[in-house]
mmCIF file of C-alpha atoms in Angstrom:
data_model
loop_
_atom_site.group_PDB
_atom_site.id
_atom_site.type_symbol
_atom_site.label_atom_id
_atom_site.label_comp_id
_atom_site.label_asym_id
_atom_site.label_seq_id
_atom_site.Cartn_x
_atom_site.Cartn_y
_atom_site.Cartn_z
ATOM 1 C CA MET M 1 0.000 0.000 0.000
ATOM 2 C CA ILE M 2 1.344 3.429 -0.875
ATOM 3 C CA ALA M 3 -0.657 5.559 1.550
ATOM 4 C CA ALA M 4 1.425 6.222 4.624
ATOM 5 C CA THR M 5 0.633 3.990 7.592
ATOM 6 C CA GLY M 6 -0.567 5.871 10.641
ATOM 7 C CA ILE M 7 -1.941 8.856 8.735
ATOM 8 C CA ASP M 8 -5.539 9.724 9.529
ATOM 9 C CA GLU M 9 -7.181 9.575 6.104
ATOM 10 C CA SER M 10 -10.481 10.732 7.645
ATOM 11 C CA SER M 11 -9.019 14.097 8.612
ATOM 12 C CA LEU M 12 -9.915 17.019 6.375
ATOM 13 C CA HIS M 13 -6.315 18.203 6.821
ATOM 14 C CA TYR M 14 -5.008 15.120 5.011
ATOM 15 C CA ARG M 15 -3.552 16.297 1.691
ATOM 16 C CA GLY M 16 -5.167 13.397 -0.147
ATOM 17 C CA TRP M 17 -8.568 15.130 0.034
ATOM 18 C CA ARG M 18 -7.160 18.092 -1.886
ATOM 19 C CA VAL M 19 -6.043 15.595 -4.511
ATOM 20 C CA VAL M 20 -9.649 14.303 -4.553
ATOM 21 C CA LEU M 21 -10.828 17.866 -5.286
ATOM 22 C CA ALA M 22 -8.411 18.097 -8.207
ATOM 23 C CA CYS M 23 -9.628 14.731 -9.523
ATOM 24 C CA PHE M 24 -13.269 15.814 -9.130
ATOM 25 C CA LEU M 25 -12.632 18.886 -11.298
ATOM 26 C CA MET M 26 -10.736 16.813 -13.852
ATOM 27 C CA ALA M 27 -13.628 14.339 -14.102
ATOM 28 C CA PHE M 28 -16.178 17.184 -14.200
ATOM 29 C CA PHE M 29 -14.700 18.772 -17.311
ATOM 30 C CA MET M 30 -13.367 15.610 -18.965
ATOM 31 C CA PHE M 31 -16.695 13.782 -18.851
ATOM 32 C CA GLY M 32 -18.687 16.988 -19.323
ATOM 33 C CA PHE M 33 -16.860 17.948 -22.520
ATOM 34 C CA GLY M 34 -15.673 14.515 -23.632
ATOM 35 C CA LEU M 35 -18.814 12.418 -23.114
ATOM 36 C CA TYR M 36 -22.012 14.233 -22.224
ATOM 37 C CA GLY M 37 -21.226 17.297 -24.335
ATOM 38 C CA GLN M 38 -21.020 15.275 -27.543
ATOM 39 C CA GLY M 39 -24.795 15.407 -27.944
ATOM 40 C CA VAL M 40 -24.556 19.216 -27.926
ATOM 41 C CA TYR M 41 -21.751 19.189 -30.512
ATOM 42 C CA LEU M 42 -23.795 16.910 -32.774
ATOM 43 C CA ALA M 43 -26.744 19.301 -32.832
ATOM 44 C CA GLU M 44 -24.744 22.535 -33.033
ATOM 45 C CA LEU M 45 -22.315 21.427 -35.745
ATOM 46 C CA GLN M 46 -25.168 20.133 -37.867
ATOM 47 C CA ARG M 47 -26.966 23.447 -37.443
ATOM 48 C CA ALA M 48 -23.890 25.587 -38.110
ATOM 49 C CA HIS M 49 -22.331 23.686 -41.030
ATOM 50 C CA GLY M 50 -25.065 21.422 -42.339
ATOM 51 C CA TRP M 51 -22.866 18.375 -41.794
ATOM 52 C CA PRO M 52 -24.704 15.036 -41.708
ATOM 53 C CA GLY M 53 -25.184 13.394 -38.330
ATOM 54 C CA THR M 54 -23.276 10.349 -39.524
ATOM 55 C CA LEU M 55 -20.127 12.471 -40.016
ATOM 56 C CA VAL M 56 -20.165 13.801 -36.443
ATOM 57 C CA SER M 57 -21.192 10.427 -35.005
ATOM 58 C CA ALA M 58 -18.335 8.727 -36.846
ATOM 59 C CA ALA M 59 -15.934 11.243 -35.319
ATOM 60 C CA SER M 60 -17.275 10.358 -31.858
ATOM 61 C CA THR M 61 -16.733 6.659 -32.504
ATOM 62 C CA PHE M 62 -13.221 7.402 -33.775
ATOM 63 C CA SER M 63 -12.487 9.350 -30.583
ATOM 64 C CA PHE M 64 -13.717 6.609 -28.237
ATOM 65 C CA LEU M 65 -11.781 3.897 -30.066
ATOM 66 C CA LEU M 66 -8.595 6.004 -30.143
ATOM 67 C CA THR M 67 -9.017 6.671 -26.423
ATOM 68 C CA SER M 68 -9.325 2.934 -25.772
ATOM 69 C CA VAL M 69 -5.956 2.425 -27.470
ATOM 70 C CA LEU M 70 -4.128 5.348 -25.854
ATOM 71 C CA VAL M 71 -5.110 4.530 -22.252
ATOM 72 C CA ILE M 72 -3.194 1.255 -22.506
ATOM 73 C CA PHE M 73 0.014 3.298 -22.354
ATOM 74 C CA THR M 74 -0.895 5.421 -19.315
ATOM 75 C CA ASP M 75 1.594 3.490 -17.188
ATOM 76 C CA ASP M 76 4.432 4.215 -19.623
ATOM 77 C CA LEU M 77 3.534 7.909 -19.769
ATOM 78 C CA LEU M 78 3.453 8.200 -15.979
ATOM 79 C CA ALA M 79 6.935 6.703 -15.846
ATOM 80 C CA ARG M 80 8.314 8.811 -18.673
ATOM 81 C CA ILE M 81 6.922 12.315 -18.046
ATOM 82 C CA GLY M 82 5.402 12.125 -14.564
ATOM 83 C CA LEU M 83 1.912 12.615 -13.130
ATOM 84 C CA ARG M 84 1.583 16.404 -13.161
ATOM 85 C CA ALA M 85 3.030 16.743 -16.681
ATOM 86 C CA LEU M 86 0.654 14.057 -17.988
ATOM 87 C CA ILE M 87 -2.375 15.805 -16.474
ATOM 88 C CA LEU M 88 -1.280 19.178 -17.862
ATOM 89 C CA CYS M 89 -0.822 17.615 -21.311
ATOM 90 C CA GLY M 90 -4.339 16.207 -21.032
ATOM 91 C CA LEU M 91 -5.733 19.573 -19.939
ATOM 92 C CA THR M 92 -3.972 21.344 -22.820
ATOM 93 C CA ALA M 93 -5.248 18.791 -25.341
ATOM 94 C CA LEU M 94 -8.824 18.972 -24.045
ATOM 95 C CA GLY M 95 -8.727 22.792 -24.100
ATOM 96 C CA ALA M 96 -7.397 22.786 -27.659
ATOM 97 C CA SER M 97 -10.126 20.319 -28.636
ATOM 98 C CA THR M 98 -12.992 22.396 -27.245
ATOM 99 C CA VAL M 99 -11.638 25.628 -28.735
ATOM 100 C CA LEU M 100 -11.283 23.940 -32.124
ATOM 101 C CA LEU M 101 -14.860 22.624 -31.875
ATOM 102 C CA GLY M 102 -16.033 26.214 -31.556
ATOM 103 C CA LEU M 103 -13.849 27.582 -34.360
ATOM 104 C CA MET M 104 -13.792 24.764 -36.928
ATOM 105 C CA GLN M 105 -14.897 25.228 -40.528
ATOM 106 C CA THR M 106 -14.030 21.938 -42.257
ATOM 107 C CA PRO M 107 -14.648 18.233 -41.448
ATOM 108 C CA TRP M 108 -10.940 17.368 -41.077
ATOM 109 C CA GLN M 109 -10.784 19.822 -38.161
ATOM 110 C CA LEU M 110 -13.577 17.839 -36.495
ATOM 111 C CA TYR M 111 -11.458 14.681 -36.509
ATOM 112 C CA LEU M 112 -8.434 16.619 -35.258
ATOM 113 C CA ALA M 113 -10.536 18.006 -32.389
ATOM 114 C CA TYR M 114 -11.760 14.552 -31.447
ATOM 115 C CA ALA M 115 -8.227 13.130 -31.640
ATOM 116 C CA LEU M 116 -7.092 15.857 -29.226
ATOM 117 C CA MET M 117 -10.021 14.917 -26.984
ATOM 118 C CA SER M 118 -8.657 11.359 -26.869
ATOM 119 C CA VAL M 119 -5.330 12.731 -25.637
ATOM 120 C CA GLY M 120 -7.318 14.623 -23.008
ATOM 121 C CA TRP M 121 -8.912 11.366 -21.852
ATOM 122 C CA THR M 122 -5.454 9.830 -21.509
ATOM 123 C CA GLY M 123 -4.214 12.633 -19.246
ATOM 124 C CA MET M 124 -7.367 13.411 -17.234
ATOM 125 C CA GLY M 125 -9.549 10.316 -17.488
ATOM 126 C CA THR M 126 -10.490 7.335 -15.356
ATOM 127 C CA VAL M 127 -7.112 5.601 -15.346
ATOM 128 C CA VAL M 128 -5.102 8.599 -14.119
ATOM 129 C CA ILE M 129 -7.711 9.507 -11.483
ATOM 130 C CA ALA M 130 -7.879 5.955 -10.132
ATOM 131 C CA THR M 131 -4.088 5.577 -10.136
ATOM 132 C CA VAL M 132 -3.331 8.762 -8.219
ATOM 133 C CA LEU M 133 -6.076 8.138 -5.642
ATOM 134 C CA ASN M 134 -4.874 4.566 -5.196
ATOM 135 C CA ALA M 135 -1.513 6.059 -4.208
ATOM 136 C CA TRP M 136 -3.000 8.475 -1.656
ATOM 137 C CA PHE M 137 -5.599 6.296 0.051
ATOM 138 C CA GLU M 138 -5.693 2.896 1.671
ATOM 139 C CA ARG M 139 -8.459 2.797 4.278
ATOM 140 C CA ARG M 140 -10.710 5.409 2.607
ATOM 141 C CA ARG M 141 -9.915 4.528 -1.009
ATOM 142 C CA GLY M 142 -13.516 3.664 -1.921
ATOM 143 C CA LEU M 143 -14.884 6.957 -0.589
ATOM 144 C CA ALA M 144 -12.160 8.949 -2.346
ATOM 145 C CA LEU M 145 -12.900 7.262 -5.675
ATOM 146 C CA SER M 146 -16.647 7.759 -5.267
ATOM 147 C CA LEU M 147 -16.272 11.466 -4.524
ATOM 148 C CA ALA M 148 -13.847 12.053 -7.399
ATOM 149 C CA PHE M 149 -15.900 10.126 -9.963
ATOM 150 C CA ASN M 150 -19.015 12.053 -8.950
ATOM 151 C CA GLY M 151 -17.381 14.865 -10.886
ATOM 152 C CA ALA M 152 -18.142 12.854 -14.036
ATOM 153 C CA THR M 153 -21.885 12.792 -13.379
ATOM 154 C CA CYS M 154 -21.919 16.413 -12.204
ATOM 155 C CA GLY M 155 -20.228 17.359 -15.469
ATOM 156 C CA GLY M 156 -23.209 15.980 -17.350
ATOM 157 C CA ILE M 157 -25.765 17.542 -15.015
ATOM 158 C CA VAL M 158 -24.171 21.017 -14.955
ATOM 159 C CA LEU M 159 -21.968 21.556 -17.992
ATOM 160 C CA VAL M 160 -24.386 20.354 -20.694
ATOM 161 C CA PRO M 161 -27.243 22.699 -19.656
ATOM 162 C CA VAL M 162 -24.720 25.551 -19.369
ATOM 163 C CA LEU M 163 -23.497 24.866 -22.913
ATOM 164 C CA LEU M 164 -27.073 24.813 -24.209
ATOM 165 C CA VAL M 165 -28.027 28.056 -22.456
ATOM 166 C CA LEU M 166 -24.874 29.854 -23.563
ATOM 167 C CA SER M 167 -25.231 28.578 -27.118
ATOM 168 C CA ASP M 168 -28.735 30.050 -27.283
ATOM 169 C CA SER M 169 -27.667 33.384 -25.793
ATOM 170 C CA ILE M 170 -24.155 34.091 -27.146
ATOM 171 C CA GLY M 171 -23.684 31.418 -29.816
ATOM 172 C CA PHE M 172 -21.952 28.034 -29.858
ATOM 173 C CA ARG M 173 -18.498 29.439 -30.645
ATOM 174 C CA SER M 174 -18.536 31.884 -27.724
ATOM 175 C CA ALA M 175 -20.048 29.242 -25.451
ATOM 176 C CA MET M 176 -17.181 26.830 -26.153
ATOM 177 C CA LEU M 177 -14.560 29.531 -25.660
ATOM 178 C CA ALA M 178 -16.135 30.745 -22.392
ATOM 179 C CA THR M 179 -16.479 27.280 -20.866
ATOM 180 C CA THR M 180 -12.957 26.345 -21.969
ATOM 181 C CA MET M 181 -11.600 29.437 -20.241
ATOM 182 C CA ALA M 182 -13.559 28.520 -17.109
ATOM 183 C CA MET M 183 -12.007 25.036 -17.193
ATOM 184 C CA ILE M 184 -8.466 26.410 -17.454
ATOM 185 C CA VAL M 185 -9.030 28.928 -14.644
ATOM 186 C CA LEU M 186 -10.516 26.307 -12.307
ATOM 187 C CA VAL M 187 -8.418 23.233 -13.092
ATOM 188 C CA LEU M 188 -4.930 24.568 -13.853
ATOM 189 C CA PRO M 189 -4.063 26.045 -10.418
ATOM 190 C CA VAL M 190 -5.607 23.098 -8.571
ATOM 191 C CA VAL M 191 -3.588 20.601 -10.608
ATOM 192 C CA VAL M 192 -0.343 22.548 -10.193
ATOM 193 C CA ILE M 193 -0.779 23.038 -6.438
ATOM 194 C CA PHE M 194 -2.473 19.834 -5.272
ATOM 195 C CA THR M 195 -1.597 16.910 -7.540
ATOM 196 C CA GLY M 196 1.434 14.733 -6.984
ATOM 197 C CA TRP M 197 2.463 11.453 -5.406
ATOM 198 C CA PRO M 198 2.697 10.983 -1.626
ATOM 199 C CA ALA M 199 6.166 11.823 -0.332
ATOM 200 C CA ASP M 200 6.820 8.187 0.637
ATOM 201 C CA ALA M 201 5.307 6.621 -2.492
ATOM 202 C CA SER M 202 7.107 3.472 -3.511
ATOM 203 C CA LEU M 203 8.271 2.941 -7.067
ATOM 204 C CA THR M 204 5.528 0.933 -8.684
ATOM 205 C CA SER M 205 3.780 1.062 -11.978
ATOM 206 C CA ALA M 206 0.888 2.608 -10.123
ATOM 207 C CA GLY M 207 2.940 5.704 -9.607
ATOM 208 C CA ARG M 208 6.666 6.101 -10.045
ATOM 209 C CA ALA M 209 7.794 8.878 -7.769
ATOM 210 C CA SER M 210 11.259 10.345 -7.692
ATOM 211 C CA GLY M 211 13.928 8.139 -6.253
ATOM 212 C CA GLY M 212 16.065 5.174 -7.098
ATOM 213 C CA GLY M 213 15.202 1.737 -8.280
ATOM 214 C CA ALA M 214 13.134 0.548 -11.186
ATOM 215 C CA ALA M 215 9.838 -1.180 -11.557
ATOM 216 C CA ALA M 216 9.026 -3.937 -14.001
ATOM 217 C CA PRO M 217 8.508 -2.821 -17.579
ATOM 218 C CA ALA M 218 4.874 -1.987 -18.266
ATOM 219 C CA ALA M 219 4.892 -4.243 -21.333
ATOM 220 C CA HIS M 220 5.801 -7.185 -19.099
ATOM 221 C CA SER M 221 2.990 -6.271 -16.700
ATOM 222 C CA ARG M 222 0.462 -6.106 -19.528
ATOM 223 C CA LYS M 223 1.608 -9.484 -20.869
ATOM 224 C CA ALA M 224 1.256 -11.010 -17.424
ATOM 225 C CA LEU M 225 -2.185 -9.451 -16.980
ATOM 226 C CA LEU M 226 -3.468 -10.979 -20.214
ATOM 227 C CA ALA M 227 -2.532 -14.389 -18.835
ATOM 228 C CA ASN M 228 -4.112 -13.669 -15.435
ATOM 229 C CA ALA M 229 -7.552 -15.240 -14.855
ATOM 230 C CA THR M 230 -8.253 -12.847 -11.981
ATOM 231 C CA PHE M 231 -7.834 -9.904 -14.346
ATOM 232 C CA TRP M 232 -10.260 -11.353 -16.886
ATOM 233 C CA THR M 233 -12.941 -12.153 -14.293
ATOM 234 C CA MET M 234 -12.908 -8.448 -13.439
ATOM 235 C CA VAL M 235 -12.616 -6.977 -16.950
ATOM 236 C CA LEU M 236 -15.111 -9.117 -18.860
ATOM 237 C CA PRO M 237 -18.093 -8.731 -16.502
ATOM 238 C CA ILE M 238 -17.510 -4.966 -16.233
ATOM 239 C CA ALA M 239 -17.295 -4.736 -20.035
ATOM 240 C CA ILE M 240 -20.508 -6.764 -20.467
ATOM 241 C CA ALA M 241 -22.372 -4.684 -17.883
ATOM 242 C CA LEU M 242 -21.169 -1.433 -19.473
ATOM 243 C CA LEU M 243 -22.248 -2.684 -22.907
ATOM 244 C CA ALA M 244 -25.789 -3.223 -21.572
ATOM 245 C CA GLN M 245 -25.668 0.065 -19.667
ATOM 246 C CA MET M 246 -24.556 2.131 -22.662
ATOM 247 C CA GLY M 247 -27.218 0.478 -24.795
ATOM 248 C CA PHE M 248 -29.980 1.400 -22.357
ATOM 249 C CA ILE M 249 -28.787 4.962 -21.683
ATOM 250 C CA ILE M 250 -28.535 5.906 -25.362
ATOM 251 C CA HIS M 251 -31.981 4.456 -26.179
ATOM 252 C CA GLN M 252 -33.721 5.448 -22.941
ATOM 253 C CA VAL M 253 -35.518 8.554 -24.223
ATOM 254 C CA THR M 254 -36.588 6.866 -27.466
ATOM 255 C CA PHE M 255 -38.080 4.000 -25.453
ATOM 256 C CA LEU M 256 -39.874 6.145 -22.861
ATOM 257 C CA GLU M 257 -41.143 9.031 -24.981
ATOM 258 C CA PRO M 258 -44.050 7.173 -26.667
ATOM 259 C CA MET M 259 -45.309 6.008 -23.256
ATOM 260 C CA ILE M 260 -44.848 9.015 -20.984
ATOM 261 C CA GLY M 261 -44.090 11.951 -23.299
ATOM 262 C CA ARG M 262 -40.983 13.974 -24.105
ATOM 263 C CA TYR M 263 -40.946 16.019 -20.879
ATOM 264 C CA ALA M 264 -41.314 12.995 -18.617
ATOM 265 C CA ALA M 265 -38.681 11.095 -20.611
ATOM 266 C CA GLY M 266 -36.276 13.987 -20.082
ATOM 267 C CA LEU M 267 -37.174 13.957 -16.395
ATOM 268 C CA ALA M 268 -36.326 10.254 -16.289
ATOM 269 C CA VAL M 269 -32.817 11.016 -17.568
ATOM 270 C CA THR M 270 -32.379 13.739 -14.940
ATOM 271 C CA ILE M 271 -33.575 11.421 -12.169
ATOM 272 C CA MET M 272 -31.229 8.682 -13.349
ATOM 273 C CA ALA M 273 -28.246 11.049 -13.391
ATOM 274 C CA ALA M 274 -29.102 12.444 -9.952
ATOM 275 C CA MET M 275 -29.413 8.930 -8.528
ATOM 276 C CA ALA M 276 -25.996 8.100 -9.970
ATOM 277 C CA VAL M 277 -24.554 10.809 -7.705
ATOM 278 C CA VAL M 278 -26.508 9.484 -4.712
ATOM 279 C CA GLY M 279 -25.383 5.938 -5.522
ATOM 280 C CA ARG M 280 -21.713 6.861 -5.669
ATOM 281 C CA LEU M 281 -21.868 8.794 -2.412
ATOM 282 C CA SER M 282 -23.793 6.016 -0.655
ATOM 283 C CA LEU M 283 -21.410 3.334 -1.872
ATOM 284 C CA GLY M 284 -18.399 5.444 -0.929
ATOM 285 C CA LEU M 285 -19.450 5.490 2.712
ATOM 286 C CA PHE M 286 -19.440 1.691 2.992
ATOM 287 C CA VAL M 287 -17.508 0.175 0.101
ATOM 288 C CA ASP M 288 -14.189 0.044 1.973
ATOM 289 C CA ARG M 289 -15.823 -2.452 4.345
ATOM 290 C CA LEU M 290 -17.430 -4.520 1.569
ATOM 291 C CA ASP M 291 -16.221 -7.214 -0.784
ATOM 292 C CA PRO M 292 -16.034 -5.216 -4.054
ATOM 293 C CA ARG M 293 -16.887 -8.248 -6.191
ATOM 294 C CA ARG M 294 -20.069 -8.966 -4.241
ATOM 295 C CA ALA M 295 -21.030 -5.292 -4.246
ATOM 296 C CA CYS M 296 -20.402 -5.171 -7.998
ATOM 297 C CA ALA M 297 -22.583 -8.250 -8.567
ATOM 298 C CA ALA M 298 -25.348 -6.684 -6.461
ATOM 299 C CA SER M 299 -25.210 -3.513 -8.565
ATOM 300 C CA MET M 300 -25.434 -5.486 -11.798
ATOM 301 C CA THR M 301 -28.353 -7.514 -10.444
ATOM 302 C CA SER M 302 -30.197 -4.355 -9.395
ATOM 303 C CA GLN M 303 -29.834 -2.989 -12.928
ATOM 304 C CA ALA M 304 -31.202 -6.232 -14.365
ATOM 305 C CA ALA M 305 -34.167 -6.096 -11.964
ATOM 306 C CA ALA M 306 -34.893 -2.445 -12.820
ATOM 307 C CA LEU M 307 -34.867 -3.186 -16.552
ATOM 308 C CA PHE M 308 -37.069 -6.268 -16.088
ATOM 309 C CA VAL M 309 -39.723 -4.279 -14.218
ATOM 310 C CA LEU M 310 -39.404 -1.453 -16.747
ATOM 311 C CA LEU M 311 -40.432 -3.869 -19.501
ATOM 312 C CA GLN M 312 -43.491 -5.026 -17.558
ATOM 313 C CA SER M 313 -45.060 -1.647 -16.775
ATOM 314 C CA GLU M 314 -46.583 1.347 -18.517
ATOM 315 C CA SER M 315 -47.187 3.352 -15.339
ATOM 316 C CA PRO M 316 -45.253 6.663 -15.459
ATOM 317 C CA THR M 317 -44.532 6.423 -11.735
ATOM 318 C CA VAL M 318 -43.170 2.894 -11.996
ATOM 319 C CA LEU M 319 -41.101 3.757 -15.065
ATOM 320 C CA LEU M 320 -39.526 6.759 -13.334
ATOM 321 C CA LEU M 321 -38.866 4.644 -10.238
ATOM 322 C CA CYS M 322 -37.154 2.001 -12.371
ATOM 323 C CA CYS M 323 -34.936 4.664 -13.931
ATOM 324 C CA ALA M 324 -34.041 5.881 -10.434
ATOM 325 C CA VAL M 325 -33.104 2.347 -9.307
ATOM 326 C CA TYR M 326 -31.113 1.801 -12.485
ATOM 327 C CA GLY M 327 -29.299 5.107 -12.043
ATOM 328 C CA PHE M 328 -28.311 4.300 -8.452
ATOM 329 C CA SER M 329 -25.617 1.900 -9.672
ATOM 330 C CA ILE M 330 -24.616 3.496 -13.004
ATOM 331 C CA GLY M 331 -21.642 5.439 -11.691
ATOM 332 C CA ASN M 332 -20.353 2.579 -9.562
ATOM 333 C CA MET M 333 -19.384 0.538 -12.611
ATOM 334 C CA ILE M 334 -16.207 2.641 -12.913
ATOM 335 C CA THR M 335 -15.616 2.652 -9.143
ATOM 336 C CA PHE M 336 -15.407 -1.130 -8.672
ATOM 337 C CA PRO M 337 -12.517 -1.979 -11.071
ATOM 338 C CA PRO M 338 -9.800 -0.010 -9.208
ATOM 339 C CA LEU M 339 -10.967 -1.479 -5.887
ATOM 340 C CA ILE M 340 -10.827 -5.044 -7.243
ATOM 341 C CA ILE M 341 -7.480 -4.432 -8.936
ATOM 342 C CA GLN M 342 -5.894 -3.069 -5.763
ATOM 343 C CA ARG M 343 -7.101 -5.984 -3.629
ATOM 344 C CA GLU M 344 -6.458 -8.843 -6.032
ATOM 345 C CA ILE M 345 -3.721 -7.723 -8.428
ATOM 346 C CA GLY M 346 -1.926 -5.134 -6.328
ATOM 347 C CA SER M 347 -0.139 -1.802 -6.650
ATOM 348 C CA ALA M 348 2.790 -3.063 -8.720
ATOM 349 C CA ALA M 349 0.653 -3.401 -11.845
ATOM 350 C CA PHE M 350 -2.179 -1.050 -10.888
ATOM 351 C CA ALA M 351 -1.830 1.534 -13.666
ATOM 352 C CA ALA M 352 -1.114 -1.166 -16.253
ATOM 353 C CA ALA M 353 -4.198 -3.117 -15.160
ATOM 354 C CA MET M 354 -6.392 -0.014 -15.130
ATOM 355 C CA GLY M 355 -5.202 1.078 -18.563
ATOM 356 C CA LEU M 356 -5.568 -2.337 -20.171
ATOM 357 C CA GLY M 357 -8.894 -3.048 -18.454
ATOM 358 C CA THR M 358 -10.321 0.359 -19.382
ATOM 359 C CA SER M 359 -9.255 -0.175 -22.985
ATOM 360 C CA ILE M 360 -10.904 -3.594 -23.251
ATOM 361 C CA SER M 361 -14.138 -2.552 -21.542
ATOM 362 C CA GLY M 362 -14.239 0.681 -23.550
ATOM 363 C CA ILE M 363 -13.994 -1.129 -26.887
ATOM 364 C CA ILE M 364 -16.599 -3.747 -25.947
ATOM 365 C CA SER M 365 -19.091 -1.312 -24.396
ATOM 366 C CA ALA M 366 -18.870 1.009 -27.427
ATOM 367 C CA PHE M 367 -20.935 -1.563 -29.345
ATOM 368 C CA GLY M 368 -23.798 -1.430 -26.810
ATOM 369 C CA PRO M 369 -25.912 1.294 -28.465
ATOM 370 C CA GLY M 370 -25.455 -0.272 -31.890
ATOM 371 C CA ILE M 371 -26.402 -3.777 -30.754
ATOM 372 C CA VAL M 372 -29.514 -2.537 -28.952
ATOM 373 C CA GLY M 373 -30.451 -0.531 -32.038
ATOM 374 C CA VAL M 374 -30.035 -3.532 -34.351
ATOM 375 C CA VAL M 375 -32.124 -5.823 -32.126
ATOM 376 C CA ARG M 376 -34.802 -3.144 -31.862
ATOM 377 C CA SER M 377 -34.886 -2.783 -35.664
ATOM 378 C CA LEU M 378 -35.134 -6.536 -36.207
ATOM 379 C CA THR M 379 -37.912 -7.084 -33.659
ATOM 380 C CA GLY M 380 -39.874 -3.836 -34.040
ATOM 381 C CA ASP M 381 -39.675 -2.694 -30.398
ATOM 382 C CA TYR M 382 -37.339 -2.588 -27.402
ATOM 383 C CA THR M 383 -38.685 -5.654 -25.566
ATOM 384 C CA MET M 384 -36.121 -8.148 -26.876
ATOM 385 C CA ALA M 385 -33.328 -5.546 -26.876
ATOM 386 C CA PHE M 386 -33.744 -4.660 -23.196
ATOM 387 C CA ALA M 387 -34.431 -8.287 -22.278
ATOM 388 C CA MET M 388 -31.018 -9.003 -23.801
ATOM 389 C CA CYS M 389 -29.569 -6.312 -21.504
ATOM 390 C CA VAL M 390 -31.203 -8.025 -18.503
ATOM 391 C CA VAL M 391 -29.538 -11.318 -19.443
ATOM 392 C CA LEU M 392 -26.176 -9.622 -20.007
ATOM 393 C CA ASP M 393 -26.333 -8.004 -16.553
ATOM 394 C CA LEU M 394 -27.107 -11.337 -14.895
ATOM 395 C CA VAL M 395 -24.298 -13.081 -16.779
ATOM 396 C CA ALA M 396 -21.903 -10.299 -15.736
ATOM 397 C CA ALA M 397 -23.028 -10.603 -12.099
ATOM 398 C CA GLY M 398 -22.255 -14.314 -12.166
ATOM 399 C CA LEU M 399 -18.868 -13.863 -13.810
ATOM 400 C CA VAL M 400 -17.646 -11.185 -11.405
ATOM 401 C CA LEU M 401 -18.259 -13.542 -8.460
ATOM 402 C CA TRP M 402 -15.921 -16.140 -9.954
ATOM 403 C CA ARG M 403 -12.554 -16.089 -8.165
ATOM 404 C CA PRO M 404 -10.171 -18.368 -10.068
ATOM 405 C CA GLY M 405 -7.473 -19.867 -7.878
ATOM 406 C CA ARG M 406 -5.719 -17.974 -5.130
ATOM 407 C CA ARG M 407 -5.086 -14.243 -5.039
ATOM 408 C CA ALA M 408 -2.658 -13.355 -7.803
ATOM 409 C CA LYS M 409 -0.274 -10.454 -7.462
ATOM 410 C CA ILE M 410 1.725 -9.235 -10.418
ATOM 411 C CA ALA M 411 5.302 -8.992 -9.202
ATOM 412 C CA ALA M 412 7.024 -5.657 -9.564
ATOM 413 C CA SER M 413 10.272 -7.276 -10.551
#
């Protein structure tokens, strides 16, 4: 464990909580601009340039796939340029991406902007946040991760409406420039002042601090991980659950609107997002005392149950309640992997495992919306498509409970 023994991690004076604040802001803007904001870009770029939706959507897919490749090398980048430099590179790339989105005139600039956004994900995304918090926390790691990753959901709740309001009042270009400036002003000083490794951090692939010695090459760690059954029983169920989750989220409004109307369908999305915040906070208070695999399986099962009931009812109240239950565990799907990795694989290969696992789950889950859409087209409604998601969640819940052999630690040397 990297967090110093004997330090009171519950104290507000502990420096690790300032690192959590920095990670919260990173997640807020990275997910706000890089994930939730893409729906705004789709509408505004079509309106401004007349580009077909398929062009912008293809750029989004390109960005997510490129991100899934780049995050594999997070461990190498941390070793080569250091934590703070990597985050600042990510911040610079994300800022350049959002400015270019506001100023672009030709389609090739769109793909350049989305490529820069992928670099932003590499420097400010899930893997970096989980790795730095793993270094700062031992006893309160689950709470720290939950609080930091709540920035992702808050980015969707806050930043997207702000972009829409500003776009209507001052135009899309000015809105992107203003929000980018706000990001730089808020994130840059916090990153420079607060982020870093603990003073006594050991040299591991989870965070190579200054000092002597050398950890195992990241390539060796990744090769060992691919042969590790423990790694796969964490990655595959998370990837399957995220595939089902992405499929439902993207098609949620289309499914609900004919039954409860456009306003109520929008309300369902808001409720789901709000419950994701509540779910992360609630889990964070107890997860450090729980078995993360069992808690993960329970979350997957609750999503399956919510979807099953959703398919059986046409009552607006029941449908909204199901969306609330489903949302309660949405955010936790990115909280469980670092907790399982730390307990069962260890710190020596933490960043390598997070990068490789995030890449695999990202590529697999990217097909969720498309698969749900295809099944819906073939069958004429969402019954079979969402029933498939129920089955996928239950399969994932079973897989994540499988613990092959004894605890496997990837050696650092």
